[in-house]
PDB file of C-alpha atoms in Angstrom:
ATOM      1  CA  ASP A   1      96.874  -9.155 150.101  1.00  0.00           C
ATOM      2  CA  THR A   2      95.840 -11.225 153.294  1.00  0.00           C
ATOM      3  CA  GLY A   3      92.234  -9.490 153.635  1.00  0.00           C
ATOM      4  CA  VAL A   4      88.757 -11.009 153.014  1.00  0.00           C
ATOM      5  CA  SER A   5      88.362 -11.162 149.154  1.00  0.00           C
ATOM      6  CA  GLN A   6      84.879 -11.408 147.459  1.00  0.00           C
ATOM      7  CA  ASP A   7      84.043 -12.106 143.860  1.00  0.00           C
ATOM      8  CA  PRO A   8      82.825 -10.917 141.626  1.00  0.00           C
ATOM      9  CA  ARG A   9      82.876  -7.443 142.904  1.00  0.00           C
ATOM     10  CA  HIS A  10      79.964  -6.318 140.416  1.00  0.00           C
ATOM     11  CA  LYS A  11      77.171  -8.399 139.049  1.00  0.00           C
ATOM     12  CA  ILE A  12      74.122  -7.375 136.768  1.00  0.00           C
ATOM     13  CA  THR A  13      71.466  -9.847 135.985  1.00  0.00           C
ATOM     14  CA  LYS A  14      68.032  -9.939 134.990  1.00  0.00           C
ATOM     15  CA  ARG A  15      65.368 -10.957 137.167  1.00  0.00           C
ATOM     16  CA  GLY A  16      64.708 -14.874 137.222  1.00  0.00           C
ATOM     17  CA  GLN A  17      68.597 -15.492 137.104  1.00  0.00           C
ATOM     18  CA  ASN A  18      70.561 -17.357 139.468  1.00  0.00           C
ATOM     19  CA  VAL A  19      73.536 -15.835 141.102  1.00  0.00           C
ATOM     20  CA  THR A  20      76.481 -17.269 142.913  1.00  0.00           C
ATOM     21  CA  PHE A  21      78.949 -15.209 145.092  1.00  0.00           C
ATOM     22  CA  ARG A  22      82.177 -16.260 146.480  1.00  0.00           C
ATOM     23  CA  CYS A  23      83.962 -14.842 149.964  1.00  0.00           C
ATOM     24  CA  ASP A  24      87.528 -15.831 150.738  1.00  0.00           C
ATOM     25  CA  PRO A  25      88.229 -15.160 154.495  1.00  0.00           C
ATOM     26  CA  ILE A  26      91.137 -14.282 156.169  1.00  0.00           C
ATOM     27  CA  SER A  27      93.375 -17.420 156.665  1.00  0.00           C
ATOM     28  CA  GLU A  28      92.693 -19.411 160.140  1.00  0.00           C
ATOM     29  CA  HIS A  29      89.726 -17.346 160.629  1.00  0.00           C
ATOM     30  CA  ASN A  30      86.839 -19.757 161.942  1.00  0.00           C
ATOM     31  CA  ARG A  31      84.379 -16.996 161.643  1.00  0.00           C
ATOM     32  CA  LEU A  32      82.470 -16.121 158.482  1.00  0.00           C
ATOM     33  CA  TYR A  33      79.815 -13.674 158.150  1.00  0.00           C
ATOM     34  CA  TRP A  34      77.223 -12.417 155.521  1.00  0.00           C
ATOM     35  CA  TYR A  35      75.261  -9.097 155.562  1.00  0.00           C
ATOM     36  CA  ARG A  36      73.493  -7.412 153.311  1.00  0.00           C
ATOM     37  CA  GLN A  37      73.520  -3.695 152.723  1.00  0.00           C
ATOM     38  CA  THR A  38      70.691  -1.603 151.024  1.00  0.00           C
ATOM     39  CA  LEU A  39      71.092   2.248 149.862  1.00  0.00           C
ATOM     40  CA  GLY A  40      71.196   4.362 152.825  1.00  0.00           C
ATOM     41  CA  GLN A  41      71.273   1.552 155.141  1.00  0.00           C
ATOM     42  CA  GLY A  42      73.853  -0.213 157.511  1.00  0.00           C
ATOM     43  CA  PRO A  43      74.630  -3.824 156.857  1.00  0.00           C
ATOM     44  CA  GLU A  44      72.117  -6.137 157.826  1.00  0.00           C
ATOM     45  CA  PHE A  45      73.093  -9.427 159.039  1.00  0.00           C
ATOM     46  CA  LEU A  46      72.184 -12.634 156.739  1.00  0.00           C
ATOM     47  CA  THR A  47      73.977 -15.762 158.327  1.00  0.00           C
ATOM     48  CA  TYR A  48      77.311 -16.898 159.673  1.00  0.00           C
ATOM     49  CA  PHE A  49      79.559 -20.000 159.675  1.00  0.00           C
ATOM     50  CA  GLN A  50      81.856 -21.524 162.415  1.00  0.00           C
ATOM     51  CA  ASN A  51      83.841 -23.621 160.361  1.00  0.00           C
ATOM     52  CA  GLU A  52      81.956 -25.341 157.790  1.00  0.00           C
ATOM     53  CA  ALA A  53      79.191 -25.270 159.972  1.00  0.00           C
ATOM     54  CA  GLN A  54      76.245 -22.637 159.248  1.00  0.00           C
ATOM     55  CA  LEU A  55      74.778 -21.748 162.648  1.00  0.00           C
ATOM     56  CA  GLU A  56      72.222 -19.233 161.953  1.00  0.00           C
ATOM     57  CA  LYS A  57      70.105 -17.539 159.311  1.00  0.00           C
ATOM     58  CA  SER A  58      68.329 -14.511 159.415  1.00  0.00           C
ATOM     59  CA  ARG A  59      64.731 -14.185 158.313  1.00  0.00           C
ATOM     60  CA  LEU A  60      65.802 -11.916 155.841  1.00  0.00           C
ATOM     61  CA  LEU A  61      67.401 -15.126 153.995  1.00  0.00           C
ATOM     62  CA  SER A  62      64.448 -16.809 152.075  1.00  0.00           C
ATOM     63  CA  ASP A  63      64.259 -19.736 150.738  1.00  0.00           C
ATOM     64  CA  ARG A  64      65.780 -18.702 147.225  1.00  0.00           C
ATOM     65  CA  PHE A  65      68.866 -17.942 149.380  1.00  0.00           C
ATOM     66  CA  SER A  66      71.605 -20.481 150.204  1.00  0.00           C
ATOM     67  CA  ALA A  67      75.101 -20.406 151.754  1.00  0.00           C
ATOM     68  CA  GLU A  68      77.859 -22.897 151.700  1.00  0.00           C
ATOM     69  CA  ARG A  69      81.295 -23.332 153.174  1.00  0.00           C
ATOM     70  CA  PRO A  70      81.972 -26.579 152.381  1.00  0.00           C
ATOM     71  CA  LYS A  71      85.443 -26.906 153.604  1.00  0.00           C
ATOM     72  CA  GLY A  72      85.780 -24.252 156.606  1.00  0.00           C
ATOM     73  CA  SER A  73      87.666 -21.854 154.322  1.00  0.00           C
ATOM     74  CA  PHE A  74      85.941 -20.124 151.378  1.00  0.00           C
ATOM     75  CA  SER A  75      81.967 -19.777 151.572  1.00  0.00           C
ATOM     76  CA  THR A  76      79.474 -19.185 148.726  1.00  0.00           C
ATOM     77  CA  LEU A  77      76.325 -17.556 148.866  1.00  0.00           C
ATOM     78  CA  GLU A  78      73.665 -18.439 145.848  1.00  0.00           C
ATOM     79  CA  ILE A  79      70.415 -16.353 144.950  1.00  0.00           C
ATOM     80  CA  GLN A  80      67.657 -18.572 142.761  1.00  0.00           C
ATOM     81  CA  ARG A  81      65.361 -16.876 140.714  1.00  0.00           C
ATOM     82  CA  THR A  82      66.883 -13.169 141.597  1.00  0.00           C
ATOM     83  CA  GLU A  83      64.027 -10.367 142.126  1.00  0.00           C
ATOM     84  CA  GLN A  84      64.654  -6.562 141.853  1.00  0.00           C
ATOM     85  CA  GLY A  85      64.404  -6.418 145.613  1.00  0.00           C
ATOM     86  CA  ASP A  86      67.529  -8.496 145.794  1.00  0.00           C
ATOM     87  CA  SER A  87      69.634  -5.530 144.826  1.00  0.00           C
ATOM     88  CA  ALA A  88      71.859  -4.645 147.300  1.00  0.00           C
ATOM     89  CA  MET A  89      75.571  -5.109 148.555  1.00  0.00           C
ATOM     90  CA  TYR A  90      76.492  -8.435 149.954  1.00  0.00           C
ATOM     91  CA  LEU A  91      79.182  -8.143 152.247  1.00  0.00           C
ATOM     92  CA  CYS A  92      81.361 -10.886 153.872  1.00  0.00           C
ATOM     93  CA  ALA A  93      83.188 -10.506 156.920  1.00  0.00           C
ATOM     94  CA  SER A  94      85.473 -13.061 159.023  1.00  0.00           C
ATOM     95  CA  SER A  95      86.906 -13.469 162.602  1.00  0.00           C
ATOM     96  CA  LEU A  96      88.808 -15.370 164.825  1.00  0.00           C
ATOM     97  CA  ILE A  97      86.750 -16.748 167.574  1.00  0.00           C
ATOM     98  CA  ARG A  98      88.891 -18.487 170.518  1.00  0.00           C
ATOM     99  CA  GLY A  99      86.793 -20.048 173.331  1.00  0.00           C
ATOM    100  CA  ARG A 100      84.173 -17.547 174.293  1.00  0.00           C
ATOM    101  CA  LYS A 101      86.740 -15.173 172.909  1.00  0.00           C
ATOM    102  CA  PHE A 102      85.823 -13.165 170.146  1.00  0.00           C
ATOM    103  CA  ASN A 103      88.090 -10.951 167.738  1.00  0.00           C
ATOM    104  CA  GLU A 104      87.056  -7.959 165.409  1.00  0.00           C
ATOM    105  CA  GLN A 105      85.260  -8.852 162.296  1.00  0.00           C
ATOM    106  CA  PHE A 106      87.393  -7.914 158.956  1.00  0.00           C
ATOM    107  CA  PHE A 107      84.884  -7.148 156.015  1.00  0.00           C
ATOM    108  CA  GLY A 108      85.698  -7.560 152.543  1.00  0.00           C
ATOM    109  CA  PRO A 109      85.017  -5.188 149.635  1.00  0.00           C
ATOM    110  CA  GLY A 110      81.373  -6.565 148.784  1.00  0.00           C
ATOM    111  CA  THR A 111      79.635  -7.515 145.893  1.00  0.00           C
ATOM    112  CA  ARG A 112      77.232  -5.283 144.371  1.00  0.00           C
ATOM    113  CA  LEU A 113      74.082  -7.147 142.686  1.00  0.00           C
ATOM    114  CA  THR A 114      72.055  -5.071 140.307  1.00  0.00           C
ATOM    115  CA  VAL A 115      68.946  -7.083 139.277  1.00  0.00           C
ATOM    116  CA  LEU A 116      67.089  -5.755 136.356  1.00  0.00           C
TER     117      LEU A 116
ATOM    118  CA  ALA B   1      64.958  -6.041 170.797  1.00  0.00           C
ATOM    119  CA  GLN B   2      68.681  -5.261 169.596  1.00  0.00           C
ATOM    120  CA  SER B   3      69.107  -2.162 167.659  1.00  0.00           C
ATOM    121  CA  VAL B   4      71.314   0.773 167.162  1.00  0.00           C
ATOM    122  CA  SER B   5      70.383   4.131 166.176  1.00  0.00           C
ATOM    123  CA  GLN B   6      72.258   7.086 164.469  1.00  0.00           C
ATOM    124  CA  HIS B   7      70.751  10.227 164.831  1.00  0.00           C
ATOM    125  CA  ASN B   8      72.258  12.017 161.765  1.00  0.00           C
ATOM    126  CA  HIS B   9      71.879  10.694 158.370  1.00  0.00           C
ATOM    127  CA  HIS B  10      74.200  13.422 156.777  1.00  0.00           C
ATOM    128  CA  VAL B  11      76.443  15.916 158.511  1.00  0.00           C
ATOM    129  CA  ILE B  12      78.402  18.531 156.564  1.00  0.00           C
ATOM    130  CA  LEU B  13      81.161  20.255 158.269  1.00  0.00           C
ATOM    131  CA  SER B  14      84.148  22.658 157.429  1.00  0.00           C
ATOM    132  CA  GLU B  15      87.632  21.576 157.888  1.00  0.00           C
ATOM    133  CA  ALA B  16      89.191  21.924 161.271  1.00  0.00           C
ATOM    134  CA  ALA B  17      85.341  21.831 162.776  1.00  0.00           C
ATOM    135  CA  SER B  18      84.849  19.630 165.657  1.00  0.00           C
ATOM    136  CA  LEU B  19      82.854  16.234 164.976  1.00  0.00           C
ATOM    137  CA  GLU B  20      80.388  14.328 167.283  1.00  0.00           C
ATOM    138  CA  LEU B  21      78.587  11.723 165.709  1.00  0.00           C
ATOM    139  CA  GLY B  22      75.450  10.337 167.835  1.00  0.00           C
ATOM    140  CA  CYS B  23      74.612   6.690 168.716  1.00  0.00           C
ATOM    141  CA  ASN B  24      72.506   4.853 170.901  1.00  0.00           C
ATOM    142  CA  TYR B  25      71.830   1.037 171.247  1.00  0.00           C
ATOM    143  CA  SER B  26      69.545  -1.349 172.881  1.00  0.00           C
ATOM    144  CA  TYR B  27      71.168  -4.332 173.695  1.00  0.00           C
ATOM    145  CA  GLY B  28      70.371  -6.265 177.123  1.00  0.00           C
ATOM    146  CA  GLY B  29      73.447  -8.541 177.668  1.00  0.00           C
ATOM    147  CA  THR B  30      77.224  -7.025 177.761  1.00  0.00           C
ATOM    148  CA  VAL B  31      77.930  -4.400 175.486  1.00  0.00           C
ATOM    149  CA  ASN B  32      80.636  -4.681 172.631  1.00  0.00           C
ATOM    150  CA  LEU B  33      80.483  -1.398 170.849  1.00  0.00           C
ATOM    151  CA  PHE B  34      81.987  -0.560 167.587  1.00  0.00           C
ATOM    152  CA  TRP B  35      82.541   2.322 164.971  1.00  0.00           C
ATOM    153  CA  TYR B  36      83.368   1.256 161.089  1.00  0.00           C
ATOM    154  CA  VAL B  37      84.261   3.715 158.859  1.00  0.00           C
ATOM    155  CA  GLN B  38      83.564   3.368 154.720  1.00  0.00           C
ATOM    156  CA  TYR B  39      85.632   5.598 152.766  1.00  0.00           C
ATOM    157  CA  PRO B  40      84.258   6.292 149.222  1.00  0.00           C
ATOM    158  CA  GLY B  41      84.837   3.195 146.919  1.00  0.00           C
ATOM    159  CA  GLN B  42      86.334   1.185 149.766  1.00  0.00           C
ATOM    160  CA  HIS B  43      85.332  -1.494 152.184  1.00  0.00           C
ATOM    161  CA  LEU B  44      84.041  -1.184 155.917  1.00  0.00           C
ATOM    162  CA  GLN B  45      87.197  -0.335 158.193  1.00  0.00           C
ATOM    163  CA  LEU B  46      87.384  -0.630 162.024  1.00  0.00           C
ATOM    164  CA  LEU B  47      87.892   2.915 163.537  1.00  0.00           C
ATOM    165  CA  LEU B  48      87.345   1.530 167.558  1.00  0.00           C
ATOM    166  CA  LYS B  49      85.992  -0.786 169.452  1.00  0.00           C
ATOM    167  CA  TYR B  50      84.549  -0.727 173.229  1.00  0.00           C
ATOM    168  CA  PHE B  51      84.686  -4.073 175.054  1.00  0.00           C
ATOM    169  CA  SER B  52      85.127  -3.233 178.834  1.00  0.00           C
ATOM    170  CA  GLY B  53      87.517  -0.838 180.916  1.00  0.00           C
ATOM    171  CA  ASP B  54      87.787   2.570 180.377  1.00  0.00           C
ATOM    172  CA  PRO B  55      84.721   3.939 178.796  1.00  0.00           C
ATOM    173  CA  LEU B  56      86.379   6.807 176.659  1.00  0.00           C
ATOM    174  CA  VAL B  57      88.419   4.732 173.776  1.00  0.00           C
ATOM    175  CA  LYS B  58      90.564   6.014 171.258  1.00  0.00           C
ATOM    176  CA  GLY B  59      90.668   4.687 167.492  1.00  0.00           C
ATOM    177  CA  ILE B  60      92.856   5.419 164.530  1.00  0.00           C
ATOM    178  CA  LYS B  61      92.974   8.777 162.768  1.00  0.00           C
ATOM    179  CA  GLY B  62      92.536  10.902 165.926  1.00  0.00           C
ATOM    180  CA  PHE B  63      88.696   9.545 166.436  1.00  0.00           C
ATOM    181  CA  GLU B  64      87.417   8.641 169.909  1.00  0.00           C
ATOM    182  CA  ALA B  65      84.284   7.232 171.611  1.00  0.00           C
ATOM    183  CA  GLU B  66      82.786   7.597 174.702  1.00  0.00           C
ATOM    184  CA  PHE B  67      80.627   4.862 175.993  1.00  0.00           C
ATOM    185  CA  ILE B  68      77.812   6.065 178.548  1.00  0.00           C
ATOM    186  CA  LYS B  69      76.314   3.369 179.792  1.00  0.00           C
ATOM    187  CA  SER B  70      73.508   5.157 181.807  1.00  0.00           C
ATOM    188  CA  LYS B  71      72.423   6.960 178.293  1.00  0.00           C
ATOM    189  CA  PHE B  72      72.877   3.556 176.175  1.00  0.00           C
ATOM    190  CA  SER B  73      75.293   5.767 174.004  1.00  0.00           C
ATOM    191  CA  PHE B  74      78.692   5.644 172.409  1.00  0.00           C
ATOM    192  CA  ASN B  75      79.040   8.948 170.456  1.00  0.00           C
ATOM    193  CA  LEU B  76      81.800   9.251 168.084  1.00  0.00           C
ATOM    194  CA  ARG B  77      84.045  12.455 168.450  1.00  0.00           C
ATOM    195  CA  LYS B  78      86.850  14.098 166.559  1.00  0.00           C
ATOM    196  CA  PRO B  79      88.144  17.484 167.736  1.00  0.00           C
ATOM    197  CA  SER B  80      89.099  18.814 164.176  1.00  0.00           C
ATOM    198  CA  VAL B  81      87.959  17.111 160.876  1.00  0.00           C
ATOM    199  CA  GLN B  82      89.867  17.018 157.588  1.00  0.00           C
ATOM    200  CA  TRP B  83      88.745  16.593 154.195  1.00  0.00           C
ATOM    201  CA  SER B  84      89.809  13.091 154.261  1.00  0.00           C
ATOM    202  CA  ASP B  85      87.736  12.066 156.751  1.00  0.00           C
ATOM    203  CA  THR B  86      84.714  12.393 154.064  1.00  0.00           C
ATOM    204  CA  ALA B  87      82.673   9.040 154.601  1.00  0.00           C
ATOM    205  CA  GLU B  88      80.042   7.136 155.899  1.00  0.00           C
ATOM    206  CA  TYR B  89      80.247   5.838 159.675  1.00  0.00           C
ATOM    207  CA  PHE B  90      78.434   3.323 160.958  1.00  0.00           C
ATOM    208  CA  CYS B  91      77.738   2.260 164.805  1.00  0.00           C
ATOM    209  CA  ALA B  92      77.304  -1.254 165.758  1.00  0.00           C
ATOM    210  CA  VAL B  93      76.761  -3.267 168.876  1.00  0.00           C
ATOM    211  CA  LYS B  94      78.068  -7.024 168.804  1.00  0.00           C
ATOM    212  CA  THR B  95      75.335  -9.919 170.228  1.00  0.00           C
ATOM    213  CA  GLY B  96      77.030 -12.206 172.331  1.00  0.00           C
ATOM    214  CA  TYR B  97      78.592 -15.610 172.108  1.00  0.00           C
ATOM    215  CA  ASN B  98      75.264 -17.405 172.309  1.00  0.00           C
ATOM    216  CA  GLN B  99      73.629 -14.974 169.762  1.00  0.00           C
ATOM    217  CA  GLY B 100      76.561 -15.655 167.356  1.00  0.00           C
ATOM    218  CA  GLY B 101      78.816 -12.292 167.757  1.00  0.00           C
ATOM    219  CA  LYS B 102      76.918 -11.136 164.824  1.00  0.00           C
ATOM    220  CA  LEU B 103      76.993  -7.029 164.395  1.00  0.00           C
ATOM    221  CA  ILE B 104      74.300  -5.215 164.428  1.00  0.00           C
ATOM    222  CA  PHE B 105      74.405  -1.760 162.669  1.00  0.00           C
ATOM    223  CA  GLY B 106      72.903   1.476 162.605  1.00  0.00           C
ATOM    224  CA  GLN B 107      71.658   2.914 159.388  1.00  0.00           C
ATOM    225  CA  GLY B 108      75.166   5.138 159.094  1.00  0.00           C
ATOM    226  CA  THR B 109      75.909   8.488 159.168  1.00  0.00           C
ATOM    227  CA  GLU B 110      77.201  10.398 156.007  1.00  0.00           C
ATOM    228  CA  LEU B 111      80.178  12.931 156.967  1.00  0.00           C
ATOM    229  CA  SER B 112      80.859  15.437 154.193  1.00  0.00           C
ATOM    230  CA  VAL B 113      83.984  17.643 155.053  1.00  0.00           C
ATOM    231  CA  LYS B 114      84.165  20.842 152.853  1.00  0.00           C
ATOM    232  CA  PRO B 115      87.826  21.850 151.964  1.00  0.00           C
TER     233      PRO B 115
END
């Protein structure tokens, strides 16, 4: 399967615990995006990377959130001291940017986080 | 502010009925528009996209959408729906190069097709 993969698919944690999610983009895709989707809403942008550089973070991304893409391939999203309001589906998407030309974003299956 | 609004939260149709899902956007730059679909238990998939040119775009599975610049709209249509079209549909606008090319989504429309 050459699509975007995410791990784990489901995560249940207790409030106050730290969690980390992983995203493996499509090989050779240089752009990687993280979105969050809560029930009844569309995905909301969190942050994105161009290769290993994190170029933008949404105001939704509090100080408890950190994302990395150390070698420009896979990415991790960590949430520290989780809160019940963090419960959501976390989506990863990747795309290939050449110059100023964008191609479509391909989405992974998401990681569903439940904070008890 | 950049935003996307989808008028219908839940649409229920019988098979063979025609479908039109509304989408309005607010974005000041060059507009790139998308419709994504999420079937139950599956990830978001691209239905169709508009970048430029012919405002009537055709996508997969018989879907089409029309970009009407004067109305800031990008409505999704299908002449005859099938039970397998039951899914959630999201309209999105892509921000420009200097804004990172991220997608701004509407809140989604859940489509239920009765057999």
